Tab-separated table of C-alpha atoms and ligand atoms in Angstrom:
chain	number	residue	atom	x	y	z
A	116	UNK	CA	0.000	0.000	0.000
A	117	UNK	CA	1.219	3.584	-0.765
A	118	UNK	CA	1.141	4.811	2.469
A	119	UNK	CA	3.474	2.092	4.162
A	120	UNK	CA	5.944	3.172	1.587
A	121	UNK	CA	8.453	5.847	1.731
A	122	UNK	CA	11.162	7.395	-0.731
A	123	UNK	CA	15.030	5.635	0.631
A	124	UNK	CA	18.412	4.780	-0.824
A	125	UNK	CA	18.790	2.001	-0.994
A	126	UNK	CA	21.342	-0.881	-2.703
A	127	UNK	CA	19.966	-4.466	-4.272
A	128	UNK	CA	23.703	-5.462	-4.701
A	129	UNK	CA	27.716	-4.023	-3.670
A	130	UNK	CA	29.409	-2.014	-5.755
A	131	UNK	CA	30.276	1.550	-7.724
A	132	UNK	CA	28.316	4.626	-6.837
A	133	UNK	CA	25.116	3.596	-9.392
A	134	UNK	CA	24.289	0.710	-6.800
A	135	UNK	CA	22.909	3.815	-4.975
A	136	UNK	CA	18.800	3.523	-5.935
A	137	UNK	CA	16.534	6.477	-4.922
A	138	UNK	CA	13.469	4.509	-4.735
A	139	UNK	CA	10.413	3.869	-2.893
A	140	UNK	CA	11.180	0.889	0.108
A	141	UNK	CA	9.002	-0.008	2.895
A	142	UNK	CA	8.392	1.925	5.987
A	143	UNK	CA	9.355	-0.053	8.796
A	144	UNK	CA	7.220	-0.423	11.952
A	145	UNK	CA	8.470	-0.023	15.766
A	146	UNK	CA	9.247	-2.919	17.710
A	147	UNK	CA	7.447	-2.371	21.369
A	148	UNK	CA	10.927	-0.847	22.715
A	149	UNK	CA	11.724	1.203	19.348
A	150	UNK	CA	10.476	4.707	18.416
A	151	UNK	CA	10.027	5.679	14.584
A	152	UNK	CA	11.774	8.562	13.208
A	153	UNK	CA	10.810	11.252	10.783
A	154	UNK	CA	14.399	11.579	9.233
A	155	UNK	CA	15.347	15.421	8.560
A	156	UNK	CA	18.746	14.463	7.814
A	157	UNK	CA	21.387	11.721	7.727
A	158	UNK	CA	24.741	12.375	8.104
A	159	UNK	CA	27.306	10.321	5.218
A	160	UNK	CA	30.316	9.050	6.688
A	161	UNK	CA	33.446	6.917	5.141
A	162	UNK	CA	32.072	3.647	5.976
A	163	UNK	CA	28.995	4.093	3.970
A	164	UNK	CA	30.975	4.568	0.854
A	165	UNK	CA	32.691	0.923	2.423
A	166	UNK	CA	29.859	-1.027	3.065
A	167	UNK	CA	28.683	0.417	-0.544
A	168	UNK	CA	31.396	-1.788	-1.815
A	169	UNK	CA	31.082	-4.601	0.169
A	170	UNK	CA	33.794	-4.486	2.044
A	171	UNK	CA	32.086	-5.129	5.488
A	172	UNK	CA	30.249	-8.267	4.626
A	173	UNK	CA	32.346	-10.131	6.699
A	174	UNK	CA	31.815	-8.383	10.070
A	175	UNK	CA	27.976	-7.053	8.762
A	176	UNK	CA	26.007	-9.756	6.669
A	177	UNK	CA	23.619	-7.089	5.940
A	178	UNK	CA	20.830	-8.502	3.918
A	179	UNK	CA	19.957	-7.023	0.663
A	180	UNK	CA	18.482	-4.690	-0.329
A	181	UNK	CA	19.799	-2.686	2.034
A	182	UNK	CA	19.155	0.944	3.123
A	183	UNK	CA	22.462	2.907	4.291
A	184	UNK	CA	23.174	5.026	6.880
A	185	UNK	CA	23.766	5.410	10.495
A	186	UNK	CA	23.325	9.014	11.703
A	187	UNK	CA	20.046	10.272	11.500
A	188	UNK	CA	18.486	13.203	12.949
A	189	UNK	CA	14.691	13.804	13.211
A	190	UNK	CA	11.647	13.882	14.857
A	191	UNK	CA	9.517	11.071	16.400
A	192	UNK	CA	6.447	9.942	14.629
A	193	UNK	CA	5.382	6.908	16.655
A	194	UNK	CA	6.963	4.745	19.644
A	195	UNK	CA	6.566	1.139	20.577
A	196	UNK	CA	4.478	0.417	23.514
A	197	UNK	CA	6.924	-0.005	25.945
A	198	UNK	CA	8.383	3.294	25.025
A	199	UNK	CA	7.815	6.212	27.814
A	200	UNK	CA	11.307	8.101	27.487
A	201	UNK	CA	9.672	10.049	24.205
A	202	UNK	CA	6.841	10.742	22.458
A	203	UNK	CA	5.518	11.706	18.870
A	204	UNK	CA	7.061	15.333	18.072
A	205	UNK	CA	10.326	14.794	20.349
A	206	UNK	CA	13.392	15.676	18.266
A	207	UNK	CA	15.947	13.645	18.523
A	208	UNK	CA	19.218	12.359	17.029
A	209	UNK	CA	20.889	8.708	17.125
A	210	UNK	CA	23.679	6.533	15.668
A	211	UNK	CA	22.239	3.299	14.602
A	212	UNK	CA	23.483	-0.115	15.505
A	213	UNK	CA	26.132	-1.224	12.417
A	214	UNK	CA	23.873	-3.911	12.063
A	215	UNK	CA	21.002	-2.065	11.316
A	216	UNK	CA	21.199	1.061	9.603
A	217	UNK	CA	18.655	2.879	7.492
A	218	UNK	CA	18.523	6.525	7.689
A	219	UNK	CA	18.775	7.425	3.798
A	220	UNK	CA	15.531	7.267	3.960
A	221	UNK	CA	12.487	9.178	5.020
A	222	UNK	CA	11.478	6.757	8.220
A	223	UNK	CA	13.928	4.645	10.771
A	224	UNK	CA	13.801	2.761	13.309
A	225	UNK	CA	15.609	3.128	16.361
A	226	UNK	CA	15.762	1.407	19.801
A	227	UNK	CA	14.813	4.050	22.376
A	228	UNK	CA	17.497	3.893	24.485
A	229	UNK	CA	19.829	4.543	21.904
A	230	UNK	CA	18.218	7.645	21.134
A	231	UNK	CA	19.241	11.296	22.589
A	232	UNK	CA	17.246	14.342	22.368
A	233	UNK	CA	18.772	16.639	19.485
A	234	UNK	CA	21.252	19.564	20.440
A	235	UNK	CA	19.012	22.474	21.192
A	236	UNK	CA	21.344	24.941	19.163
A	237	UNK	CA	21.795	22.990	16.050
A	238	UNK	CA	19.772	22.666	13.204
A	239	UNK	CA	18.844	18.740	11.881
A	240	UNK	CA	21.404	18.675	9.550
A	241	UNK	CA	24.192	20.063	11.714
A	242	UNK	CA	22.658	17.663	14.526
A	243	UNK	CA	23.277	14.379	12.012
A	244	UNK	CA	26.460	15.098	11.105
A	245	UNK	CA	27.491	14.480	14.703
A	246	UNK	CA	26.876	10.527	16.581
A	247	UNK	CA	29.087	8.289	15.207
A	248	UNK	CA	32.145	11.265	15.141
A	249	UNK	CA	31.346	12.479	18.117
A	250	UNK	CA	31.120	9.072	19.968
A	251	UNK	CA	34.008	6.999	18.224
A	252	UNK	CA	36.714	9.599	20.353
A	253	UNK	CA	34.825	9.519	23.293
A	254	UNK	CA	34.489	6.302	23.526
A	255	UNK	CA	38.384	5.839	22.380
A	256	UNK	CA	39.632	8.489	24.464
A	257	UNK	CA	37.705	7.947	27.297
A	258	UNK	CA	36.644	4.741	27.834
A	259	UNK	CA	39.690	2.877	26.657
A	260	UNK	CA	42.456	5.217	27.273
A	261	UNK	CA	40.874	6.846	30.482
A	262	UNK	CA	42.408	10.135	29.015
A	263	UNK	CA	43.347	12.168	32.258
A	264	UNK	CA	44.267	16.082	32.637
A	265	UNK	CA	48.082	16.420	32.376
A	266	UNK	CA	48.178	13.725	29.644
A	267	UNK	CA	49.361	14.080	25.883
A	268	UNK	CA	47.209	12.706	23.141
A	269	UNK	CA	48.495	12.326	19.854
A	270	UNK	CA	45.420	12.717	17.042
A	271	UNK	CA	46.161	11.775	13.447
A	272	UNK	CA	43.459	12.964	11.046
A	273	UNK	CA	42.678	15.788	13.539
A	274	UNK	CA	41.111	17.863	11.228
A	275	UNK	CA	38.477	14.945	10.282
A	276	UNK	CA	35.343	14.098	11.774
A	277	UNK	CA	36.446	12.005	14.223
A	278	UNK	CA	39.679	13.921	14.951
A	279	UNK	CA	37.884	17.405	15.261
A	280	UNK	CA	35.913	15.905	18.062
A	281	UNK	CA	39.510	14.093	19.732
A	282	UNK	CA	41.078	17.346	19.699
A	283	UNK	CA	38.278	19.187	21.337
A	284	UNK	CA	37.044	16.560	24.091
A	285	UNK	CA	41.039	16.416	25.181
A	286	UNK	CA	40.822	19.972	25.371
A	287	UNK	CA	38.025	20.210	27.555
A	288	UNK	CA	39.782	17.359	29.923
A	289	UNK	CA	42.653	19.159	30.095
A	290	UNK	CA	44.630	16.833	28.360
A	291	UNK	CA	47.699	18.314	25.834
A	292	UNK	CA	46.602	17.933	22.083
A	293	UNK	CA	48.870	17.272	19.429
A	294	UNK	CA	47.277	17.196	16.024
A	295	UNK	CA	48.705	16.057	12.341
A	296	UNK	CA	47.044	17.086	9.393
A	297	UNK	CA	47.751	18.399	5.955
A	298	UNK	CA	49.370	21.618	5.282
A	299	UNK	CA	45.888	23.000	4.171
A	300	UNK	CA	44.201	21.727	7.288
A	301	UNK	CA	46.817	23.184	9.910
A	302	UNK	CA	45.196	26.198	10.552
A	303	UNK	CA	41.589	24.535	11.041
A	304	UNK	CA	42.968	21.925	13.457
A	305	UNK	CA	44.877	25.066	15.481
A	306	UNK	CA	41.076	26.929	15.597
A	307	UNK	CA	40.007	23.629	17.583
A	308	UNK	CA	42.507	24.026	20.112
A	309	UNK	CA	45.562	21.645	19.569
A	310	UNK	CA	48.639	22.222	21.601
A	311	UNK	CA	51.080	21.318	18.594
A	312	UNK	CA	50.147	20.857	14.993
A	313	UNK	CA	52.252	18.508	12.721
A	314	UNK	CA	52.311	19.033	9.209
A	315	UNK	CA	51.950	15.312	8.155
A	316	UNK	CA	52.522	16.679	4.263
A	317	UNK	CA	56.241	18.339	5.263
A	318	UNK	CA	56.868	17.032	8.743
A	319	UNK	CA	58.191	13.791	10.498
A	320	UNK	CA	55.759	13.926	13.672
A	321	UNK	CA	58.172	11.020	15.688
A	322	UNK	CA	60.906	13.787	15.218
A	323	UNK	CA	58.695	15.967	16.855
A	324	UNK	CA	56.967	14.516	19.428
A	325	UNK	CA	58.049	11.908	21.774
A	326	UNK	CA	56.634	10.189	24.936
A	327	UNK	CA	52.837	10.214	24.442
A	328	UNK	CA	50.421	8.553	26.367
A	329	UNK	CA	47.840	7.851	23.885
A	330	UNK	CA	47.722	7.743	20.627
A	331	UNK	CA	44.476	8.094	18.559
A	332	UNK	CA	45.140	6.995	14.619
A	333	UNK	CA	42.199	7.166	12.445
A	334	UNK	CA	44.817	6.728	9.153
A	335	UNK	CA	46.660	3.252	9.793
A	336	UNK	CA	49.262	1.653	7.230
A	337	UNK	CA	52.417	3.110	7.770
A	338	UNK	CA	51.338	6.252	9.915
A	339	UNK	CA	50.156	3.631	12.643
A	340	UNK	CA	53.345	1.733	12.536
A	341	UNK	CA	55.822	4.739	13.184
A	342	UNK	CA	53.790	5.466	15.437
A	343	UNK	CA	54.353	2.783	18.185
A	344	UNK	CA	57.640	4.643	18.808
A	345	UNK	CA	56.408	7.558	20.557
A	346	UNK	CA	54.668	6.258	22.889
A	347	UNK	CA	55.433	6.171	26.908
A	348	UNK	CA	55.813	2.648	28.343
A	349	UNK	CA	52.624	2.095	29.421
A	350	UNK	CA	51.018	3.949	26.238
A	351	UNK	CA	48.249	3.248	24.839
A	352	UNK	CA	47.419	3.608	20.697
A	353	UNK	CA	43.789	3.187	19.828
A	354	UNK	CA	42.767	2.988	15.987
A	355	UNK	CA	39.700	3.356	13.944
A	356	UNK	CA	40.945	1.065	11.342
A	357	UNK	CA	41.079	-1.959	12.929
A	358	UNK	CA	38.771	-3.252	10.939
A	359	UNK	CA	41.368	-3.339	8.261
A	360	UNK	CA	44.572	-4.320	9.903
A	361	UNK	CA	44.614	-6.008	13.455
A	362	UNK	CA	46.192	-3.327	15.965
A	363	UNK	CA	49.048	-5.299	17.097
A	364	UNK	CA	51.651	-3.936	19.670
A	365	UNK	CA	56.077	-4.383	18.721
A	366	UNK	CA	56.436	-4.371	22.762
A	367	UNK	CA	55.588	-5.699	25.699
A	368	UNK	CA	55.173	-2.429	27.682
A	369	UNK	CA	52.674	-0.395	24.949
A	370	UNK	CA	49.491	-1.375	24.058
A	371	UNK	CA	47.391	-1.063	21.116
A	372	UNK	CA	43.642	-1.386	20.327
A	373	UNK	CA	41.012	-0.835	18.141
A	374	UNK	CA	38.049	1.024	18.494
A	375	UNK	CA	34.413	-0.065	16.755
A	376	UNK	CA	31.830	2.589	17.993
A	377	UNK	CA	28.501	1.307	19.671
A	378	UNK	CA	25.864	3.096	19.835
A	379	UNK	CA	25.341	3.194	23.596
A	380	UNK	CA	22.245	3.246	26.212
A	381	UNK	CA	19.788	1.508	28.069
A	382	UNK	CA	16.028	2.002	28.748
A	383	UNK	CA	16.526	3.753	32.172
A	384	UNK	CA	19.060	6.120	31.426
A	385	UNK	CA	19.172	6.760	27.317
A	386	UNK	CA	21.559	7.063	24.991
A	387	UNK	CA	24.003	9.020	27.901
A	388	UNK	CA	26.731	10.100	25.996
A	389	UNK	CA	25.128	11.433	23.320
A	390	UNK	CA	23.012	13.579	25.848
A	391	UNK	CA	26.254	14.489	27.488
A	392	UNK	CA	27.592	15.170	24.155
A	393	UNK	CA	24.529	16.874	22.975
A	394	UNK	CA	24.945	19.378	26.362
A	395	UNK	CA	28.610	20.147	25.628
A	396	UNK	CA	27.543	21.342	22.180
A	397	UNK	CA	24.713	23.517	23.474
A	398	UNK	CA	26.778	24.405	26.208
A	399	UNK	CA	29.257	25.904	23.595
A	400	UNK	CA	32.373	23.499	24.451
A	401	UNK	CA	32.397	21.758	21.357
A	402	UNK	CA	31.962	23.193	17.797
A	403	UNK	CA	30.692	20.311	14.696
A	404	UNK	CA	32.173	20.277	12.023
A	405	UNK	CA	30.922	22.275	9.025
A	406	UNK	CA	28.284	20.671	6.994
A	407	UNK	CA	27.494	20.175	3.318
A	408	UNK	CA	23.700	19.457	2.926
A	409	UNK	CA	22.354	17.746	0.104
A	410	UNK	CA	19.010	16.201	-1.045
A	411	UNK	CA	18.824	12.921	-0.129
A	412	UNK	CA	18.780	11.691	-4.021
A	413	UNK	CA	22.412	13.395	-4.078
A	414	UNK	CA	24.030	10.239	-1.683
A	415	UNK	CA	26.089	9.141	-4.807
A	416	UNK	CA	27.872	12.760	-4.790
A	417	UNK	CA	28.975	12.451	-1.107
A	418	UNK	CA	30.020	8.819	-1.200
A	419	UNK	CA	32.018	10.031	-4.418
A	420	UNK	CA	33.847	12.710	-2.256
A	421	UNK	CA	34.301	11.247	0.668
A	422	UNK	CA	35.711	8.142	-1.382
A	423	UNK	CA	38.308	10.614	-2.910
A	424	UNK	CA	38.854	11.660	0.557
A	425	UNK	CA	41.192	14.483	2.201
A	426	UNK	CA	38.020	17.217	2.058
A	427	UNK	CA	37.099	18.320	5.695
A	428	UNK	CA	33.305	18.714	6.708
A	429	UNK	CA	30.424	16.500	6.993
A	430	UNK	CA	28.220	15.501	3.829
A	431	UNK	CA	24.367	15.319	5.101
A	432	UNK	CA	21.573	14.396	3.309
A	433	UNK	CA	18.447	16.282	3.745
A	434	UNK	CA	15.507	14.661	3.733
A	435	UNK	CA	12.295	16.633	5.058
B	1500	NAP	N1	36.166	1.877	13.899
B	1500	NAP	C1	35.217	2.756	14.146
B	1500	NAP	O1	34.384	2.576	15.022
B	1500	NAP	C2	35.185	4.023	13.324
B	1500	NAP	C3	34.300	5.049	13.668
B	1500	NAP	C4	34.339	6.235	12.942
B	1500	NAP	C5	35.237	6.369	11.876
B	1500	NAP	N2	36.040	5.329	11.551
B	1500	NAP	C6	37.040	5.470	10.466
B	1500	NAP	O2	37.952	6.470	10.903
B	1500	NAP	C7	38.504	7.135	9.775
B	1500	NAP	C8	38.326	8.634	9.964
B	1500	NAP	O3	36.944	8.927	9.941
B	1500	NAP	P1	36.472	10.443	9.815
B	1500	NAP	O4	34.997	10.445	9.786
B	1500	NAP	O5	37.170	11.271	10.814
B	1500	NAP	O6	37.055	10.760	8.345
B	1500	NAP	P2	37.288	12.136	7.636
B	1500	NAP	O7	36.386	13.181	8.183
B	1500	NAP	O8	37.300	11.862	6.180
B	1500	NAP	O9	38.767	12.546	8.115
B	1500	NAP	C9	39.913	11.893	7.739
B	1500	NAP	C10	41.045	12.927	7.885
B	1500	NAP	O10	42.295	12.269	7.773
B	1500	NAP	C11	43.218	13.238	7.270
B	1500	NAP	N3	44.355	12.519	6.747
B	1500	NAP	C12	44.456	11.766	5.619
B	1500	NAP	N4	45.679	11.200	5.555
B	1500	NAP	C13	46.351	11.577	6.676
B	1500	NAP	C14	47.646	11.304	7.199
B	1500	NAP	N5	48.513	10.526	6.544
B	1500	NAP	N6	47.981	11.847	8.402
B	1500	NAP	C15	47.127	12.627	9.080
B	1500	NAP	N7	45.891	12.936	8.638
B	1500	NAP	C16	45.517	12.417	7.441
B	1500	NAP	C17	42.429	14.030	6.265
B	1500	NAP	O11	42.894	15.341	6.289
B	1500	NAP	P3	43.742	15.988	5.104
B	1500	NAP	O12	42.769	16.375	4.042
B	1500	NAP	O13	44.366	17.167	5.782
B	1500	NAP	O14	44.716	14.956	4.611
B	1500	NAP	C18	40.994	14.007	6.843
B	1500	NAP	O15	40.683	15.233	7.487
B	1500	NAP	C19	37.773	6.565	8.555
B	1500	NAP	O16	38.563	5.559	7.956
B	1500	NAP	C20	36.511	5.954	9.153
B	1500	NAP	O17	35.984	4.909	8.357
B	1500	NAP	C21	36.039	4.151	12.233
């Protein structure tokens, strides 16, 4: 029936950007402890462009056809009947379990506790530009790495998504922030706060820096290996792409480990960090990114960017 439809994006098999189908796909129904979203906008990150291609079958046998997306901001249109946290006309903002996805589209489902209500002072689209960036360092930096004030934090990629929010949160823990990005980047990773900014275009950073405590590397490949060398004994380097290369310490006395956000909550208390998050933002401690909006039947033109990579901003797709 027409009305249980809605207009998604949505791919019937892996591959190139014209696997990306605007196209009408059924609207899904809450589960008793879900609410339904009216998605305003859904932020595009890199691992859409990677399940795109299939390669995160292996850890997510997503079924097919298979709506994208995992940060979604919106307003609710329905809960389950177990759900008393929120209520139709809430707005709210959520990442979505890896497993699940769906928010190219113009309804998703989301568990209520993983749900947080949306940053007062941001708009949708600034508001979905921000879960999964926002909690991949906090839950890196602090809890894996306990990051304490006094401590040095290495960020590589600071000017990215997930870096931008590294530098800031170590910032606001007062924590000593040293940042690598490219030459064109330097000055935007300085505006967030770091202590020390490393070209990584003209500069060696282990001649620079030296006796770290943690080290946060959302690049891998060679920049994670020379980076086991600067840390502290009893260092810790946490990576974002673990996914593609196990994070495996040279020595006995550092550590490595890699970080796979989760979406985070439970029925009593919510989605907490994204309301903490959320209250630093409206409290004016931490600054999103700046965000590219585009219609929803656009996805292909973000996935082709941020597939190119080195561009700085969020890509969100607007969708009421
Ligand atoms: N495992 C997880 O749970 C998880 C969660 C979130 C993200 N991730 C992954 O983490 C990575 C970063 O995500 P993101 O959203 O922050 O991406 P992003 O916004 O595209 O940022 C990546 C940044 O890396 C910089 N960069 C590229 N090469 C570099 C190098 N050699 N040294 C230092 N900086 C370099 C780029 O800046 P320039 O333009 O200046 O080069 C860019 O700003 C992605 O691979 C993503 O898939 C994993």
């Amino acid at each position: 029936m027409a009305t249980n439809m809605m207009d998604a994006v949505q791919l019937h098999t892996y591959g190139a950007l014209e696997v990306l189908v605007y196209e009408k796909a059924p609207r899904p129904e809450p589960q008793a402890d879900e609410v339904l979203i009216r998605v305003h906008a859904a932020g595009v990150n890199p691992a859409d462009w990677k399940i795109r291609q299939g390669y995160l079958q292996a850890k997510f046998p997503f079924p097919l056809p298979l709506i994208l997306g995992y940060d979604v901001a919106g307003v609710v249109d329905a809960i389950g009947a177990a759900v008393t946290a929120y209520a139709p006309g809430d707005a709210v903002f959520a990442m979505l379990p890896l497993n699940q996805l769906g928010a190219y589209a113009e309804y998703v489902v989301a568990k209520a506790a993983l749900v947080a209500p949306k940053p007062e002072s941001l708009d949708f689209a600034a508001a979905a530009g921000i879960p999964s960036i926002a909690l991949t360092p906090w839950q890196a930096l602090f809890d894996l790495a306990d990051l304490q004030p006094g401590q040095t934090l290495l960020i590589h990629g600071a000017s990215g998504g997930v870096g931008s929010f590294a530098v800031q949160y170590a910032k606001w823990k007062g924590a000593i922030a040293i940042g690598t990005a490219s030459t064109a980047n330097l000055e935007a990773i300085k505006q967030l706060g770091v202590d020390q900014a490393i070209d990584y275009k003209t500069e060696r950073f282990e001649e620079k820096v030296a006796k770290v405590d943690v080290v946060l590397d959302t690049i891998g490949g060679e920049t994670r290996q020379r980076s086991w060398q600067i840390l502290k004994p009893g260092g810790l380097l946490i990576s974002t792409e673990g996914a593609a290369e196990p994070v495996v310490s040279p020595s006995s006395d550092i550590r490595g480990v890699p970080i796979f956000v989760e979406p985070t909550g439970n029925e009593l208390t919510g989605n907490t960090q994204l309301q903490q998050i959320a209250q630093l933002i409206d409290s004016g401690h931490l600054k999103p990114l700046p965000v590219d909006v585009l219609p929803l039947q656009a996805a292909a033109k973000a996935h082709e960017a941020l597939q190119a990579g080195h561009r700085r901003g969020k890509f969100v797709l607007q969708i009421a």
